[in-house]
PDB file of N, CA and C in Angstrom:
ATOM      1  N   MET D   1      -1.244   3.164  11.226  1.00  0.00           N
ATOM      2  CA  MET D   1      -0.137   3.411  11.959  1.00  0.00           C
ATOM      3  C   MET D   1      -0.247   2.777  13.348  1.00  0.00           C
ATOM      4  N   GLY D   2      -1.481   2.877  13.878  1.00  0.00           N
ATOM      5  CA  GLY D   2      -1.669   2.330  15.270  1.00  0.00           C
ATOM      6  C   GLY D   2      -1.528   0.856  15.324  1.00  0.00           C
ATOM      7  N   GLY D   3      -2.020   0.187  14.258  1.00  0.00           N
ATOM      8  CA  GLY D   3      -1.752  -1.371  14.134  1.00  0.00           C
ATOM      9  C   GLY D   3      -0.290  -1.760  14.019  1.00  0.00           C
ATOM     10  N   ALA D   4       0.309  -1.043  13.119  1.00  0.00           N
ATOM     11  CA  ALA D   4       1.785  -1.286  13.076  1.00  0.00           C
ATOM     12  C   ALA D   4       2.609  -1.103  14.293  1.00  0.00           C
ATOM     13  N   LEU D   5       2.254  -0.011  15.025  1.00  0.00           N
ATOM     14  CA  LEU D   5       2.915   0.223  16.279  1.00  0.00           C
ATOM     15  C   LEU D   5       2.595  -0.744  17.326  1.00  0.00           C
ATOM     16  N   VAL D   6       1.332  -1.249  17.465  1.00  0.00           N
ATOM     17  CA  VAL D   6       0.993  -2.211  18.398  1.00  0.00           C
ATOM     18  C   VAL D   6       1.627  -3.507  18.083  1.00  0.00           C
ATOM     19  N   GLY D   7       1.552  -3.927  16.878  1.00  0.00           N
ATOM     20  CA  GLY D   7       2.189  -5.173  16.392  1.00  0.00           C
ATOM     21  C   GLY D   7       3.593  -5.153  16.666  1.00  0.00           C
ATOM     22  N   SER D   8       4.302  -4.158  16.305  1.00  0.00           N
ATOM     23  CA  SER D   8       5.729  -4.071  16.662  1.00  0.00           C
ATOM     24  C   SER D   8       6.164  -4.210  18.100  1.00  0.00           C
ATOM     25  N   LEU D   9       5.335  -3.500  18.944  1.00  0.00           N
ATOM     26  CA  LEU D   9       5.667  -3.509  20.354  1.00  0.00           C
ATOM     27  C   LEU D   9       5.307  -4.959  20.992  1.00  0.00           C
ATOM     28  N   ASN D  10       4.422  -5.662  20.367  1.00  0.00           N
ATOM     29  CA  ASN D  10       4.031  -6.950  20.866  1.00  0.00           C
ATOM     30  C   ASN D  10       4.647  -8.126  20.144  1.00  0.00           C
ATOM     31  N   ASN D  11       5.669  -7.901  19.300  1.00  0.00           N
ATOM     32  CA  ASN D  11       6.397  -8.983  18.588  1.00  0.00           C
ATOM     33  C   ASN D  11       5.528  -9.729  17.657  1.00  0.00           C
ATOM     34  N   ILE D  12       4.523  -8.986  17.098  1.00  0.00           N
ATOM     35  CA  ILE D  12       3.613  -9.524  16.060  1.00  0.00           C
ATOM     36  C   ILE D  12       4.226  -9.083  14.621  1.00  0.00           C
ATOM     37  N   LEU D  13       4.335 -10.134  13.723  1.00  0.00           N
ATOM     38  CA  LEU D  13       4.749  -9.678  12.401  1.00  0.00           C
ATOM     39  C   LEU D  13       3.838  -8.593  11.772  1.00  0.00           C
ATOM     40  N   VAL D  14       4.298  -7.527  11.159  1.00  0.00           N
ATOM     41  CA  VAL D  14       3.464  -6.613  10.608  1.00  0.00           C
ATOM     42  C   VAL D  14       3.867  -6.473   9.026  1.00  0.00           C
ATOM     43  N   ALA D  15       2.803  -6.618   8.297  1.00  0.00           N
ATOM     44  CA  ALA D  15       3.082  -6.431   6.802  1.00  0.00           C
ATOM     45  C   ALA D  15       2.467  -5.105   6.320  1.00  0.00           C
ATOM     46  N   HIS D  16       3.237  -4.521   5.423  1.00  0.00           N
ATOM     47  CA  HIS D  16       2.739  -3.152   4.924  1.00  0.00           C
ATOM     48  C   HIS D  16       2.530  -3.278   3.453  1.00  0.00           C
ATOM     49  N   ILE D  17       1.389  -2.955   2.987  1.00  0.00           N
ATOM     50  CA  ILE D  17       0.998  -2.823   1.558  1.00  0.00           C
ATOM     51  C   ILE D  17       1.193  -1.537   1.022  1.00  0.00           C
ATOM     52  N   GLU D  18       1.869  -1.433  -0.163  1.00  0.00           N
ATOM     53  CA  GLU D  18       2.114  -0.193  -0.931  1.00  0.00           C
ATOM     54  C   GLU D  18       3.045   0.804  -0.178  1.00  0.00           C
ATOM     55  N   GLY D  19       3.990   0.303   0.500  1.00  0.00           N
ATOM     56  CA  GLY D  19       5.083   1.164   1.091  1.00  0.00           C
ATOM     57  C   GLY D  19       6.041   1.540  -0.073  1.00  0.00           C
ATOM     58  N   GLY D  20       6.793   2.557   0.201  1.00  0.00           N
ATOM     59  CA  GLY D  20       7.704   3.154  -0.725  1.00  0.00           C
ATOM     60  C   GLY D  20       7.035   4.085  -1.737  1.00  0.00           C
ATOM     61  N   GLU D  21       5.756   4.232  -1.787  1.00  0.00           N
ATOM     62  CA  GLU D  21       5.136   5.179  -2.602  1.00  0.00           C
ATOM     63  C   GLU D  21       5.454   6.563  -2.333  1.00  0.00           C
ATOM     64  N   ARG D  22       5.258   7.532  -3.221  1.00  0.00           N
ATOM     65  CA  ARG D  22       5.462   8.912  -3.032  1.00  0.00           C
ATOM     66  C   ARG D  22       4.255   9.698  -3.423  1.00  0.00           C
ATOM     67  N   SER D  23       3.830  10.570  -2.467  1.00  0.00           N
ATOM     68  CA  SER D  23       2.622  11.296  -2.793  1.00  0.00           C
ATOM     69  C   SER D  23       2.879  12.842  -2.558  1.00  0.00           C
ATOM     70  N   GLY D  24       3.900  13.095  -1.794  1.00  0.00           N
ATOM     71  CA  GLY D  24       4.110  14.603  -1.484  1.00  0.00           C
ATOM     72  C   GLY D  24       3.178  15.129  -0.474  1.00  0.00           C
ATOM     73  N   THR D  25       2.491  14.397   0.212  1.00  0.00           N
ATOM     74  CA  THR D  25       1.509  14.890   1.221  1.00  0.00           C
ATOM     75  C   THR D  25       1.837  14.258   2.592  1.00  0.00           C
ATOM     76  N   ILE D  26       1.214  14.630   3.658  1.00  0.00           N
ATOM     77  CA  ILE D  26       1.494  14.168   4.988  1.00  0.00           C
ATOM     78  C   ILE D  26       1.442  12.557   5.054  1.00  0.00           C
ATOM     79  N   ASP D  27       0.659  11.867   4.323  1.00  0.00           N
ATOM     80  CA  ASP D  27       0.459  10.593   4.320  1.00  0.00           C
ATOM     81  C   ASP D  27       1.752   9.823   4.020  1.00  0.00           C
ATOM     82  N   GLU D  28       2.626  10.559   3.236  1.00  0.00           N
ATOM     83  CA  GLU D  28       3.969   9.994   2.828  1.00  0.00           C
ATOM     84  C   GLU D  28       4.826   9.765   4.069  1.00  0.00           C
ATOM     85  N   LEU D  29       4.824  10.663   4.981  1.00  0.00           N
ATOM     86  CA  LEU D  29       5.618  10.542   6.216  1.00  0.00           C
ATOM     87  C   LEU D  29       5.018   9.378   7.049  1.00  0.00           C
ATOM     88  N   ILE D  30       3.715   9.266   7.164  1.00  0.00           N
ATOM     89  CA  ILE D  30       3.058   8.186   7.861  1.00  0.00           C
ATOM     90  C   ILE D  30       3.426   6.779   7.188  1.00  0.00           C
ATOM     91  N   ARG D  31       3.258   6.667   5.885  1.00  0.00           N
ATOM     92  CA  ARG D  31       3.618   5.534   5.159  1.00  0.00           C
ATOM     93  C   ARG D  31       5.038   5.047   5.403  1.00  0.00           C
ATOM     94  N   HIS D  32       6.005   6.006   5.423  1.00  0.00           N
ATOM     95  CA  HIS D  32       7.293   5.662   5.615  1.00  0.00           C
ATOM     96  C   HIS D  32       7.590   5.166   7.162  1.00  0.00           C
ATOM     97  N   ALA D  33       6.834   5.818   7.959  1.00  0.00           N
ATOM     98  CA  ALA D  33       6.964   5.286   9.492  1.00  0.00           C
ATOM     99  C   ALA D  33       6.426   3.859   9.499  1.00  0.00           C
ATOM    100  N   ILE D  34       5.376   3.598   8.918  1.00  0.00           N
ATOM    101  CA  ILE D  34       4.724   2.285   9.047  1.00  0.00           C
ATOM    102  C   ILE D  34       5.848   1.294   8.328  1.00  0.00           C
ATOM    103  N   SER D  35       6.454   1.641   7.200  1.00  0.00           N
ATOM    104  CA  SER D  35       7.471   0.863   6.629  1.00  0.00           C
ATOM    105  C   SER D  35       8.600   0.532   7.622  1.00  0.00           C
ATOM    106  N   LYS D  36       8.942   1.398   8.456  1.00  0.00           N
ATOM    107  CA  LYS D  36      10.015   1.174   9.425  1.00  0.00           C
ATOM    108  C   LYS D  36       9.582   0.203  10.516  1.00  0.00           C
ATOM    109  N   LEU D  37       8.127   0.176  10.871  1.00  0.00           N
ATOM    110  CA  LEU D  37       7.693  -0.668  11.698  1.00  0.00           C
ATOM    111  C   LEU D  37       7.315  -2.171  11.293  1.00  0.00           C
ATOM    112  N   ALA D  38       7.304  -2.187   9.962  1.00  0.00           N
ATOM    113  CA  ALA D  38       6.878  -3.473   9.317  1.00  0.00           C
ATOM    114  C   ALA D  38       7.950  -4.452   9.171  1.00  0.00           C
ATOM    115  N   HIS D  39       7.638  -5.804   9.026  1.00  0.00           N
ATOM    116  CA  HIS D  39       8.566  -6.815   8.746  1.00  0.00           C
ATOM    117  C   HIS D  39       8.487  -7.267   7.385  1.00  0.00           C
ATOM    118  N   LEU D  40       7.345  -7.198   6.739  1.00  0.00           N
ATOM    119  CA  LEU D  40       7.080  -7.679   5.416  1.00  0.00           C
ATOM    120  C   LEU D  40       6.463  -6.394   4.595  1.00  0.00           C
ATOM    121  N   HIS D  41       7.050  -6.226   3.376  1.00  0.00           N
ATOM    122  CA  HIS D  41       6.618  -5.057   2.577  1.00  0.00           C
ATOM    123  C   HIS D  41       6.184  -5.595   1.263  1.00  0.00           C
ATOM    124  N   PHE D  42       4.915  -5.291   0.984  1.00  0.00           N
ATOM    125  CA  PHE D  42       4.335  -5.577  -0.334  1.00  0.00           C
ATOM    126  C   PHE D  42       4.176  -4.261  -1.137  1.00  0.00           C
ATOM    127  N   VAL D  43       5.022  -4.067  -2.139  1.00  0.00           N
ATOM    128  CA  VAL D  43       5.116  -2.876  -2.847  1.00  0.00           C
ATOM    129  C   VAL D  43       4.528  -3.012  -4.263  1.00  0.00           C
ATOM    130  N   ALA D  44       4.156  -1.812  -4.798  1.00  0.00           N
ATOM    131  CA  ALA D  44       3.508  -1.761  -6.146  1.00  0.00           C
ATOM    132  C   ALA D  44       4.499  -2.046  -7.308  1.00  0.00           C
ATOM    133  N   ASN D  45       5.693  -1.618  -7.181  1.00  0.00           N
ATOM    134  CA  ASN D  45       6.586  -1.680  -8.335  1.00  0.00           C
ATOM    135  C   ASN D  45       8.065  -1.668  -7.939  1.00  0.00           C
ATOM    136  N   GLU D  46       8.906  -1.746  -8.912  1.00  0.00           N
ATOM    137  CA  GLU D  46      10.410  -1.810  -8.656  1.00  0.00           C
ATOM    138  C   GLU D  46      10.916  -0.466  -7.989  1.00  0.00           C
ATOM    139  N   GLU D  47      10.329   0.549  -8.454  1.00  0.00           N
ATOM    140  CA  GLU D  47      10.764   1.922  -7.893  1.00  0.00           C
ATOM    141  C   GLU D  47      10.463   1.944  -6.373  1.00  0.00           C
ATOM    142  N   ALA D  48       9.243   1.598  -5.927  1.00  0.00           N
ATOM    143  CA  ALA D  48       8.904   1.541  -4.561  1.00  0.00           C
ATOM    144  C   ALA D  48       9.774   0.498  -3.809  1.00  0.00           C
ATOM    145  N   ARG D  49      10.032  -0.641  -4.417  1.00  0.00           N
ATOM    146  CA  ARG D  49      10.889  -1.533  -3.841  1.00  0.00           C
ATOM    147  C   ARG D  49      12.262  -0.985  -3.546  1.00  0.00           C
ATOM    148  N   ARG D  50      12.822  -0.251  -4.417  1.00  0.00           N
ATOM    149  CA  ARG D  50      14.109   0.444  -4.198  1.00  0.00           C
ATOM    150  C   ARG D  50      14.080   1.388  -3.083  1.00  0.00           C
ATOM    151  N   ARG D  51      12.933   2.152  -2.962  1.00  0.00           N
ATOM    152  CA  ARG D  51      12.814   3.112  -1.847  1.00  0.00           C
ATOM    153  C   ARG D  51      12.797   2.464  -0.570  1.00  0.00           C
ATOM    154  N   VAL D  52      12.106   1.386  -0.357  1.00  0.00           N
ATOM    155  CA  VAL D  52      11.910   0.668   0.889  1.00  0.00           C
ATOM    156  C   VAL D  52      13.264   0.093   1.260  1.00  0.00           C
ATOM    157  N   ILE D  53      14.062  -0.444   0.301  1.00  0.00           N
ATOM    158  CA  ILE D  53      15.392  -1.052   0.656  1.00  0.00           C
ATOM    159  C   ILE D  53      16.434   0.059   0.946  1.00  0.00           C
ATOM    160  N   GLN D  54      16.192   1.318   0.264  1.00  0.00           N
ATOM    161  CA  GLN D  54      17.100   2.435   0.723  1.00  0.00           C
ATOM    162  C   GLN D  54      16.737   2.865   2.140  1.00  0.00           C
ATOM    163  N   MET D  55      15.586   2.619   2.643  1.00  0.00           N
ATOM    164  CA  MET D  55      15.308   2.964   3.969  1.00  0.00           C
ATOM    165  C   MET D  55      15.908   1.965   4.964  1.00  0.00           C
ATOM    166  N   GLY D  56      16.502   0.973   4.503  1.00  0.00           N
ATOM    167  CA  GLY D  56      17.247   0.027   5.275  1.00  0.00           C
ATOM    168  C   GLY D  56      16.529  -1.280   5.556  1.00  0.00           C
ATOM    169  N   GLU D  57      15.474  -1.532   4.792  1.00  0.00           N
ATOM    170  CA  GLU D  57      14.717  -2.829   4.953  1.00  0.00           C
ATOM    171  C   GLU D  57      15.424  -3.905   4.100  1.00  0.00           C
ATOM    172  N   ARG D  58      15.329  -5.164   4.640  1.00  0.00           N
ATOM    173  CA  ARG D  58      16.043  -6.278   3.857  1.00  0.00           C
ATOM    174  C   ARG D  58      15.379  -6.518   2.590  1.00  0.00           C
ATOM    175  N   GLU D  59      16.198  -6.753   1.611  1.00  0.00           N
ATOM    176  CA  GLU D  59      15.788  -7.014   0.206  1.00  0.00           C
ATOM    177  C   GLU D  59      14.789  -8.247   0.209  1.00  0.00           C
ATOM    178  N   THR D  60      15.049  -9.189   0.919  1.00  0.00           N
ATOM    179  CA  THR D  60      14.263 -10.402   0.955  1.00  0.00           C
ATOM    180  C   THR D  60      12.864 -10.179   1.555  1.00  0.00           C
ATOM    181  N   SER D  61      12.746  -9.113   2.290  1.00  0.00           N
ATOM    182  CA  SER D  61      11.393  -8.910   2.924  1.00  0.00           C
ATOM    183  C   SER D  61      10.546  -7.850   2.032  1.00  0.00           C
ATOM    184  N   VAL D  62      10.996  -7.479   0.874  1.00  0.00           N
ATOM    185  CA  VAL D  62      10.294  -6.560  -0.057  1.00  0.00           C
ATOM    186  C   VAL D  62       9.838  -7.270  -1.215  1.00  0.00           C
ATOM    187  N   ILE D  63       8.497  -7.396  -1.400  1.00  0.00           N
ATOM    188  CA  ILE D  63       7.988  -8.178  -2.454  1.00  0.00           C
ATOM    189  C   ILE D  63       7.106  -7.348  -3.349  1.00  0.00           C
ATOM    190  N   ILE D  64       7.287  -7.308  -4.631  1.00  0.00           N
ATOM    191  CA  ILE D  64       6.413  -6.606  -5.630  1.00  0.00           C
ATOM    192  C   ILE D  64       5.236  -7.376  -5.889  1.00  0.00           C
ATOM    193  N   ILE D  65       4.035  -6.723  -5.602  1.00  0.00           N
ATOM    194  CA  ILE D  65       2.754  -7.369  -5.802  1.00  0.00           C
ATOM    195  C   ILE D  65       1.812  -6.607  -6.885  1.00  0.00           C
ATOM    196  N   GLY D  66       2.285  -5.471  -7.379  1.00  0.00           N
ATOM    197  CA  GLY D  66       1.479  -4.634  -8.212  1.00  0.00           C
ATOM    198  C   GLY D  66       0.598  -3.741  -7.384  1.00  0.00           C
ATOM    199  N   SER D  67      -0.300  -2.946  -8.013  1.00  0.00           N
ATOM    200  CA  SER D  67      -1.177  -1.994  -7.270  1.00  0.00           C
ATOM    201  C   SER D  67      -2.541  -2.687  -7.147  1.00  0.00           C
ATOM    202  N   ALA D  68      -2.908  -2.885  -5.881  1.00  0.00           N
ATOM    203  CA  ALA D  68      -4.274  -3.347  -5.572  1.00  0.00           C
ATOM    204  C   ALA D  68      -5.411  -2.417  -6.100  1.00  0.00           C
ATOM    205  N   ASP D  69      -5.108  -1.105  -6.005  1.00  0.00           N
ATOM    206  CA  ASP D  69      -6.121  -0.099  -6.386  1.00  0.00           C
ATOM    207  C   ASP D  69      -6.463  -0.262  -7.926  1.00  0.00           C
ATOM    208  N   ILE D  70      -5.387  -0.312  -8.673  1.00  0.00           N
ATOM    209  CA  ILE D  70      -5.477  -0.489 -10.120  1.00  0.00           C
ATOM    210  C   ILE D  70      -6.181  -1.821 -10.568  1.00  0.00           C
ATOM    211  N   ASP D  71      -5.780  -2.919  -9.738  1.00  0.00           N
ATOM    212  CA  ASP D  71      -6.377  -4.175 -10.018  1.00  0.00           C
ATOM    213  C   ASP D  71      -7.963  -4.150  -9.810  1.00  0.00           C
ATOM    214  N   VAL D  72      -8.284  -3.505  -8.785  1.00  0.00           N
ATOM    215  CA  VAL D  72      -9.779  -3.294  -8.464  1.00  0.00           C
ATOM    216  C   VAL D  72     -10.383  -2.511  -9.602  1.00  0.00           C
ATOM    217  N   MET D  73      -9.841  -1.375  -9.892  1.00  0.00           N
ATOM    218  CA  MET D  73     -10.461  -0.513 -10.967  1.00  0.00           C
ATOM    219  C   MET D  73     -10.717  -1.266 -12.306  1.00  0.00           C
ATOM    220  N   LEU D  74      -9.718  -2.033 -12.607  1.00  0.00           N
ATOM    221  CA  LEU D  74      -9.755  -2.743 -13.895  1.00  0.00           C
ATOM    222  C   LEU D  74     -10.580  -4.118 -13.871  1.00  0.00           C
ATOM    223  N   SER D  75     -11.068  -4.474 -12.748  1.00  0.00           N
ATOM    224  CA  SER D  75     -11.649  -5.731 -12.521  1.00  0.00           C
ATOM    225  C   SER D  75     -13.099  -5.757 -13.214  1.00  0.00           C
ATOM    226  N   ASP D  76     -13.359  -6.946 -13.815  1.00  0.00           N
ATOM    227  CA  ASP D  76     -14.759  -7.194 -14.277  1.00  0.00           C
ATOM    228  C   ASP D  76     -15.702  -7.611 -13.257  1.00  0.00           C
ATOM    229  N   GLN D  77     -15.154  -7.754 -11.989  1.00  0.00           N
ATOM    230  CA  GLN D  77     -16.011  -8.177 -10.941  1.00  0.00           C
ATOM    231  C   GLN D  77     -16.649  -7.025 -10.176  1.00  0.00           C
ATOM    232  N   LEU D  78     -16.511  -5.895 -10.639  1.00  0.00           N
ATOM    233  CA  LEU D  78     -17.214  -4.779  -9.887  1.00  0.00           C
ATOM    234  C   LEU D  78     -18.647  -4.792 -10.131  1.00  0.00           C
ATOM    235  N   HIS D  79     -19.460  -4.310  -9.166  1.00  0.00           N
ATOM    236  CA  HIS D  79     -20.833  -4.122  -9.247  1.00  0.00           C
ATOM    237  C   HIS D  79     -21.162  -3.143 -10.352  1.00  0.00           C
ATOM    238  N   PRO D  80     -22.154  -3.343 -11.110  1.00  0.00           N
ATOM    239  CA  PRO D  80     -22.470  -2.588 -12.428  1.00  0.00           C
ATOM    240  C   PRO D  80     -22.540  -1.048 -12.008  1.00  0.00           C
ATOM    241  N   TRP D  81     -23.231  -0.717 -10.925  1.00  0.00           N
ATOM    242  CA  TRP D  81     -23.447   0.739 -10.516  1.00  0.00           C
ATOM    243  C   TRP D  81     -22.145   1.381 -10.212  1.00  0.00           C
ATOM    244  N   SER D  82     -21.068   0.670  -9.854  1.00  0.00           N
ATOM    245  CA  SER D  82     -19.798   1.247  -9.527  1.00  0.00           C
ATOM    246  C   SER D  82     -19.069   1.807 -10.737  1.00  0.00           C
ATOM    247  N   ARG D  83     -19.590   1.507 -11.970  1.00  0.00           N
ATOM    248  CA  ARG D  83     -18.902   1.947 -13.208  1.00  0.00           C
ATOM    249  C   ARG D  83     -19.556   3.199 -13.755  1.00  0.00           C
ATOM    250  N   GLN D  84     -20.751   3.571 -13.087  1.00  0.00           N
ATOM    251  CA  GLN D  84     -21.376   4.693 -13.580  1.00  0.00           C
ATOM    252  C   GLN D  84     -20.668   6.019 -13.189  1.00  0.00           C
ATOM    253  N   THR D  85     -20.596   6.958 -14.117  1.00  0.00           N
ATOM    254  CA  THR D  85     -19.979   8.242 -13.712  1.00  0.00           C
ATOM    255  C   THR D  85     -20.795   9.174 -13.021  1.00  0.00           C
ATOM    256  N   THR D  86     -22.148   9.100 -13.076  1.00  0.00           N
ATOM    257  CA  THR D  86     -23.047   9.886 -12.441  1.00  0.00           C
ATOM    258  C   THR D  86     -23.988   9.028 -11.586  1.00  0.00           C
ATOM    259  N   ILE D  87     -24.513   9.517 -10.469  1.00  0.00           N
ATOM    260  CA  ILE D  87     -25.400   8.775  -9.716  1.00  0.00           C
ATOM    261  C   ILE D  87     -26.701   9.507  -9.655  1.00  0.00           C
ATOM    262  N   SER D  88     -27.790   8.906  -9.962  1.00  0.00           N
ATOM    263  CA  SER D  88     -29.153   9.692 -10.054  1.00  0.00           C
ATOM    264  C   SER D  88     -29.711   9.657  -8.632  1.00  0.00           C
ATOM    265  N   ASN D  89     -30.380  10.720  -8.223  1.00  0.00           N
ATOM    266  CA  ASN D  89     -30.957  10.927  -6.947  1.00  0.00           C
ATOM    267  C   ASN D  89     -32.344  10.401  -7.141  1.00  0.00           C
ATOM    268  N   SER D  90     -32.928   9.500  -6.452  1.00  0.00           N
ATOM    269  CA  SER D  90     -34.239   9.030  -6.419  1.00  0.00           C
ATOM    270  C   SER D  90     -35.235   9.740  -5.510  1.00  0.00           C
ATOM    271  N   ILE D  91     -34.911  10.881  -5.000  1.00  0.00           N
ATOM    272  CA  ILE D  91     -35.779  11.529  -4.088  1.00  0.00           C
ATOM    273  C   ILE D  91     -36.854  12.241  -4.765  1.00  0.00           C
TER     274      ILE D  91
END
């Protein structure tokens, strides 16, 4: 939020990743505020794209990129220990 505010006040282009998402928690309010401060919007899906446009953002500035979180979770490039469901304690 701070970065978006400083960028906007200093005429620096601000990009927002995963705007338009809904969580039902306080971070949803913050996410929407960042969307209003941003110039470029990289959203996860068509539904999020529609939400950002409904907030008054230009259609040409809203780009669907998919979910970075899901891409990371499904990646074969993860370190082997990150796939373990339990972590052993070596103490």
